[in-house]
Coordinates of N, CA and C in Angstrom, one line a residue:
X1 N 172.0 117.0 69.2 CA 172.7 116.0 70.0 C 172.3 114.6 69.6
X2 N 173.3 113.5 69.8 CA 172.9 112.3 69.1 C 172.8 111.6 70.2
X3 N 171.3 111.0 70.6 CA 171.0 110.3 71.5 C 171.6 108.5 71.5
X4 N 172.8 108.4 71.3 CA 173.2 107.1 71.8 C 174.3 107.0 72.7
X5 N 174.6 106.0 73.8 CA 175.5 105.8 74.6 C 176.5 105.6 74.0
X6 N 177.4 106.5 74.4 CA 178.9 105.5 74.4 C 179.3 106.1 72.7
X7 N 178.8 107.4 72.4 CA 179.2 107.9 70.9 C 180.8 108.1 70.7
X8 N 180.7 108.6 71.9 CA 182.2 109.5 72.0 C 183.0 107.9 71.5
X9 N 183.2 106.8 71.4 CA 184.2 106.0 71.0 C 184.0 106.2 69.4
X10 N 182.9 106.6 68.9 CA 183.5 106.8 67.3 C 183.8 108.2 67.1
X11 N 183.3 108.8 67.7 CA 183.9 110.4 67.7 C 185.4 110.8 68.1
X12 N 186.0 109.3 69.1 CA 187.3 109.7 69.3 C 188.1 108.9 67.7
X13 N 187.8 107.9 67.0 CA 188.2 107.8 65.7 C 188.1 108.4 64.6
X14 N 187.4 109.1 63.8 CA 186.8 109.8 63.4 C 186.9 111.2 63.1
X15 N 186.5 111.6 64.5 CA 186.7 113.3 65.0 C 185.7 113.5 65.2
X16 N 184.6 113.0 64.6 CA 182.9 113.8 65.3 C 182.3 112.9 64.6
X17 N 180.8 112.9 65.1 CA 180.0 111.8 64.5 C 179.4 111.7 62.6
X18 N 179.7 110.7 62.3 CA 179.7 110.7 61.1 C 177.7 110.7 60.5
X19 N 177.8 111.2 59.1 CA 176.4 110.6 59.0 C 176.1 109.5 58.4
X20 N 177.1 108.5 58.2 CA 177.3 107.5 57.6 C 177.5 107.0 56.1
X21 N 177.3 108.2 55.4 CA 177.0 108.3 53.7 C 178.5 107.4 53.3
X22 N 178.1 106.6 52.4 CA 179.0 105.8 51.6 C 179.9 104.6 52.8
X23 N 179.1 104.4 53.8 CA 179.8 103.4 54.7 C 178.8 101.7 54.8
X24 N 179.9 101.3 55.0 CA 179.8 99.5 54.1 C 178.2 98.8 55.0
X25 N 177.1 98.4 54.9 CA 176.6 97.8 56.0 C 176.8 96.4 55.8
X26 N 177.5 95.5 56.9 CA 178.1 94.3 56.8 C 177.3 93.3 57.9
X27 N 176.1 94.4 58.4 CA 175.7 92.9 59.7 C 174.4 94.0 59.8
X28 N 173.1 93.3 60.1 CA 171.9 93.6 60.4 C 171.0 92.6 60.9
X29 N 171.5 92.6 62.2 CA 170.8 91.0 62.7 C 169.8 91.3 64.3
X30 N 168.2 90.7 64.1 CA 167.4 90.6 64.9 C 167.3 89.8 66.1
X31 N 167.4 89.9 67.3 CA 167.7 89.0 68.3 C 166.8 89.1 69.5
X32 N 166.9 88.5 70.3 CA 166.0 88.9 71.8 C 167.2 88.9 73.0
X33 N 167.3 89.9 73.1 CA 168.3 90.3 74.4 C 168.5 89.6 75.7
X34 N 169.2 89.8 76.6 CA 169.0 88.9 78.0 C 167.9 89.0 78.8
X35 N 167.3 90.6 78.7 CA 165.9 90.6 79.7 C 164.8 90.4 78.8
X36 N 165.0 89.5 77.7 CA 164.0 89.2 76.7 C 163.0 90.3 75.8
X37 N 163.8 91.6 75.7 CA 163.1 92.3 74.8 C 164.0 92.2 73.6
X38 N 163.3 92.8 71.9 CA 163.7 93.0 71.0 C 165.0 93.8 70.7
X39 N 166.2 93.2 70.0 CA 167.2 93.9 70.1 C 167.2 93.7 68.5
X40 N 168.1 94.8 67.9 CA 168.9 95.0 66.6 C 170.1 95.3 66.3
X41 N 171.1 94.8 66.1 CA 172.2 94.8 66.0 C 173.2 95.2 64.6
X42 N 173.7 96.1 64.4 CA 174.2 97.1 62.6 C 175.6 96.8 62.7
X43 N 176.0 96.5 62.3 CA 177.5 96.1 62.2 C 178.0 97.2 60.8
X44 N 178.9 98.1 61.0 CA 179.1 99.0 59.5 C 180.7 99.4 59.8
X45 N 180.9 99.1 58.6 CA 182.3 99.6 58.1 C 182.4 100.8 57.7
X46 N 182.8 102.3 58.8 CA 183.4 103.4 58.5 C 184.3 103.8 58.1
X47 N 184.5 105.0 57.8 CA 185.5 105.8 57.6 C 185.0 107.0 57.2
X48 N 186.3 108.2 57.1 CA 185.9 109.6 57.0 C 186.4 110.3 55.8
X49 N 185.6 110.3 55.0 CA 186.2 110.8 53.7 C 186.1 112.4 53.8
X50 N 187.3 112.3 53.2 CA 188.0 113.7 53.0 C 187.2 114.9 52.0
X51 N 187.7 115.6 51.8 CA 186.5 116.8 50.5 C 187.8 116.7 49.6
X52 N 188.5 115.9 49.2 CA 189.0 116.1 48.2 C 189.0 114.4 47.8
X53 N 189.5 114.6 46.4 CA 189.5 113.1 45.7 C 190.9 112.7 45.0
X54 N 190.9 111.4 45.1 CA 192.7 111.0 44.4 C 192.0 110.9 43.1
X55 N 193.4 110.3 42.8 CA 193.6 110.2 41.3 C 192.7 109.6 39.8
X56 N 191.9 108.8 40.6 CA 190.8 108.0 40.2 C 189.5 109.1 40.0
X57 N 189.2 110.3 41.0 CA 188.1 110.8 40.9 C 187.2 110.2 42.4
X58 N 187.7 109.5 43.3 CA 187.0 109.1 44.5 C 187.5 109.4 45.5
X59 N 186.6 110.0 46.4 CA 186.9 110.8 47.7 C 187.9 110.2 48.6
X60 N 188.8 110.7 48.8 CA 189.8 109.9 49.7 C 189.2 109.8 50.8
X61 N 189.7 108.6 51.8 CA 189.1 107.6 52.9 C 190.1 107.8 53.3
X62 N 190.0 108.1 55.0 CA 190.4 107.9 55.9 C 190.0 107.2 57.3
X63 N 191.0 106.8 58.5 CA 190.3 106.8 59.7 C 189.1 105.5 59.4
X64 N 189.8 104.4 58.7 CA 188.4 103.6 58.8 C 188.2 102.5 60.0
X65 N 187.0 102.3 60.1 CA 186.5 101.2 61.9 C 185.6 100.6 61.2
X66 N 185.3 99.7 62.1 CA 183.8 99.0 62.2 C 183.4 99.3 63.7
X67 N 182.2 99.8 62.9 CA 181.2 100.2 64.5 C 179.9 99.1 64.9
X68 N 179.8 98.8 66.2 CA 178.5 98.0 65.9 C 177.8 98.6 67.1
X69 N 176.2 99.0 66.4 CA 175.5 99.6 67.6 C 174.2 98.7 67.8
X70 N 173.9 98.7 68.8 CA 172.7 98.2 69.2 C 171.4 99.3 69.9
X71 N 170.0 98.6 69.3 CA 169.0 99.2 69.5 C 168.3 98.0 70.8
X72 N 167.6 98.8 71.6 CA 166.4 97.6 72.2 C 165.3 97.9 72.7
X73 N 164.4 96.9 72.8 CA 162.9 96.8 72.7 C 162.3 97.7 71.6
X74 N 162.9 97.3 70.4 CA 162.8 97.6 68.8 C 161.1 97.1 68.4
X75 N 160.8 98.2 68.1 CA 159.7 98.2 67.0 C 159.8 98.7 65.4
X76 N 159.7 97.7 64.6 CA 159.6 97.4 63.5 C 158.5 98.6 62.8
X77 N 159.2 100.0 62.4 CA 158.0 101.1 61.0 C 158.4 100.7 60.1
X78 N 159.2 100.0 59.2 CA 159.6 99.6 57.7 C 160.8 99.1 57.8
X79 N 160.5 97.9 56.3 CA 161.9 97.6 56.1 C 161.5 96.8 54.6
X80 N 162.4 98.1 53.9 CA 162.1 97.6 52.2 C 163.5 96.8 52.1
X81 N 163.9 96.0 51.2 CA 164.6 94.9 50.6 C 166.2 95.9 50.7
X82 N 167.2 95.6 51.7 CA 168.3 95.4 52.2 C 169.5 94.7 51.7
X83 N 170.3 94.9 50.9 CA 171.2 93.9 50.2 C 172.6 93.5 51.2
X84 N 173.1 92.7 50.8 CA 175.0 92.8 51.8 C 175.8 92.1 50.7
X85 N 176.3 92.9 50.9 CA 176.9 94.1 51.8 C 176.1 95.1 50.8
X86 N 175.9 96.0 51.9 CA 175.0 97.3 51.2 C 176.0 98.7 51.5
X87 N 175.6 99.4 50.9 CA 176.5 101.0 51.2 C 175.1 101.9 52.1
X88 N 175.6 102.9 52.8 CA 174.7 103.5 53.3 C 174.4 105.1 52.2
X89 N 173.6 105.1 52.5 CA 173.2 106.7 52.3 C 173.0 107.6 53.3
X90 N 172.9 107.1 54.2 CA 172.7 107.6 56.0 C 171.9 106.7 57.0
X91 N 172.4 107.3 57.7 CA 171.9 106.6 58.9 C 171.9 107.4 60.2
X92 N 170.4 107.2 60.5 CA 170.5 109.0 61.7 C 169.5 108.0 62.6
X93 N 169.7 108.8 63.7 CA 168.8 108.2 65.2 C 168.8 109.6 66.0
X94 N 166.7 109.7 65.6 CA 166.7 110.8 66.9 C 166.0 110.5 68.0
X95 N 165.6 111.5 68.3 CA 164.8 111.0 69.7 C 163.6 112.1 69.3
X96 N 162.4 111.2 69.8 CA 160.9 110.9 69.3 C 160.3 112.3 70.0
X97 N 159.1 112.8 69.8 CA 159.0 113.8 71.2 C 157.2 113.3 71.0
X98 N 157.3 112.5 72.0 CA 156.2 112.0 72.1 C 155.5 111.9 73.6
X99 N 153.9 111.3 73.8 CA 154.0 111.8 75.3 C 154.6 110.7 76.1
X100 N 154.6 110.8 77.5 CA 155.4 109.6 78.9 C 154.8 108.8 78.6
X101 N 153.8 108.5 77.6 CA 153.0 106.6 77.9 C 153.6 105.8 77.1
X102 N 154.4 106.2 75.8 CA 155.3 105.2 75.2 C 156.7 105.1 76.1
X103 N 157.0 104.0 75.7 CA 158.3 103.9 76.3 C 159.7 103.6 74.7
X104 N 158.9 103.7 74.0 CA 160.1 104.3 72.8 C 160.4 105.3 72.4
X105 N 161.6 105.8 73.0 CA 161.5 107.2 72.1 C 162.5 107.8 71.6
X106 N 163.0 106.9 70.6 CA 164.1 106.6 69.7 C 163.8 106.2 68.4
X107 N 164.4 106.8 67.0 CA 163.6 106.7 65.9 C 165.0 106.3 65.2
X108 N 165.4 105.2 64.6 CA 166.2 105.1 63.8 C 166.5 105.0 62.1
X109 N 166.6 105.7 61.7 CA 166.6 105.3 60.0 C 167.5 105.3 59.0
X110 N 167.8 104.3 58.6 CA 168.8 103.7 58.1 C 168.7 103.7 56.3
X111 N 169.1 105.0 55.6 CA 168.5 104.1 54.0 C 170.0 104.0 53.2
X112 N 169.6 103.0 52.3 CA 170.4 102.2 51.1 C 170.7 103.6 50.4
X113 N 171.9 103.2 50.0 CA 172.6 104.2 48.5 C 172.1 103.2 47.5
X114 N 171.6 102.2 47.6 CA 171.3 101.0 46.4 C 170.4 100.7 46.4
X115 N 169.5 100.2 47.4 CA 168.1 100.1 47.3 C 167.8 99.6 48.9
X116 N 166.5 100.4 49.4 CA 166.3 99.6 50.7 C 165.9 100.6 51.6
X117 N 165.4 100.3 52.6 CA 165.3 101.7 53.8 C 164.8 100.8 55.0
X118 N 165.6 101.2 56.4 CA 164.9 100.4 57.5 C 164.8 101.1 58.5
X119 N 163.3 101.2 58.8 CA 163.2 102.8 60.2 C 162.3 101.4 61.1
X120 N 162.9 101.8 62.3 CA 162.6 101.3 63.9 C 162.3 102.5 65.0
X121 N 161.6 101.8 65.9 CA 161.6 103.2 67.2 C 161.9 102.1 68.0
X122 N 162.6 102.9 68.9 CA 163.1 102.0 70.3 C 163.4 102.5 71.7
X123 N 163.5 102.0 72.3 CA 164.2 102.3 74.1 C 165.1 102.7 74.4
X124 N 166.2 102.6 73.5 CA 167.8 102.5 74.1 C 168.6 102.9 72.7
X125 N 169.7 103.2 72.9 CA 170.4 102.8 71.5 C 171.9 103.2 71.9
X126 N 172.7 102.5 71.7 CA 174.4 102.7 71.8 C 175.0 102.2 71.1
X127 N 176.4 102.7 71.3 CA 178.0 101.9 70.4 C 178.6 100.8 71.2
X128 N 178.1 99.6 70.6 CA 178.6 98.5 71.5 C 179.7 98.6 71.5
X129 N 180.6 98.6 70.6 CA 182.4 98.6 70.1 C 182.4 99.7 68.7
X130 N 184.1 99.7 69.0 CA 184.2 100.5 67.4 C 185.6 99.6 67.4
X131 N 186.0 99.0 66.2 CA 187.1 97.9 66.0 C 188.0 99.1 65.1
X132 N 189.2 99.0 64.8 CA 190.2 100.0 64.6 C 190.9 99.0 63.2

């Protein structure tokens, strides 16, 4: 089960949740939220490519959005060198199993098809919007 709020808006685009392989990352921006904890903000350009390929030899794309999800009260486990626009190789968020004294327990990890990797643990994590 994918622990973020509010999935079902890319799952009703889509069909089910993607693992993001070969999707655009166009925004990765650090902020401090309204109740003043650490927020992270992914802005990525999806779509759902098909198992077959056109004429060129590249997987046909469908169903494409931009999703933007937010994490908060983000703590910072790595973050190697990030390009933009970057392509993904995946991007997964689970949930930590850790004991009741942390209050993060959300693991996000995000790595480059090109070069890069950015893992966080956090509090919260949802689908702010999905743009059509």
């Amino acid at each position: 089960m994918i622990p973020l709020r509010n999935k079902e808006l890319v799952e009703e685009v889509v069909g089910s949740w993607p693992d993001f392989h070969d999707a655009t990352l166009d925004e990765l921006r650090l902020s401090r939220g309204e109740d003043g904890t650490s927020m992270l903000t992914i802005g990525v350009q999806l779509f759902d490519t098909k198992k077959y390929k056109d004429h060129t030899g590249h997987f046909v794309q469908e169903r494409a959005c931009f999703v933007e999800l937010r994490f908060s009260d983000i703590a910072l486990q790595q973050l190697q060198l990030v390009t933009f626009p970057d392509v993904l190789f995946s991007l997964r968020v689970d949930r930590l199993d850790l004991d009741a004294s942390t209050e993060r327990l959300l693991r996000l990890e995000l790595q480059s098809a090109i070069e890069g990797t950015l893992v966080i643990v956090c509090a919260e994590a949802w689908v702010e919007r999905v743009l059509q």
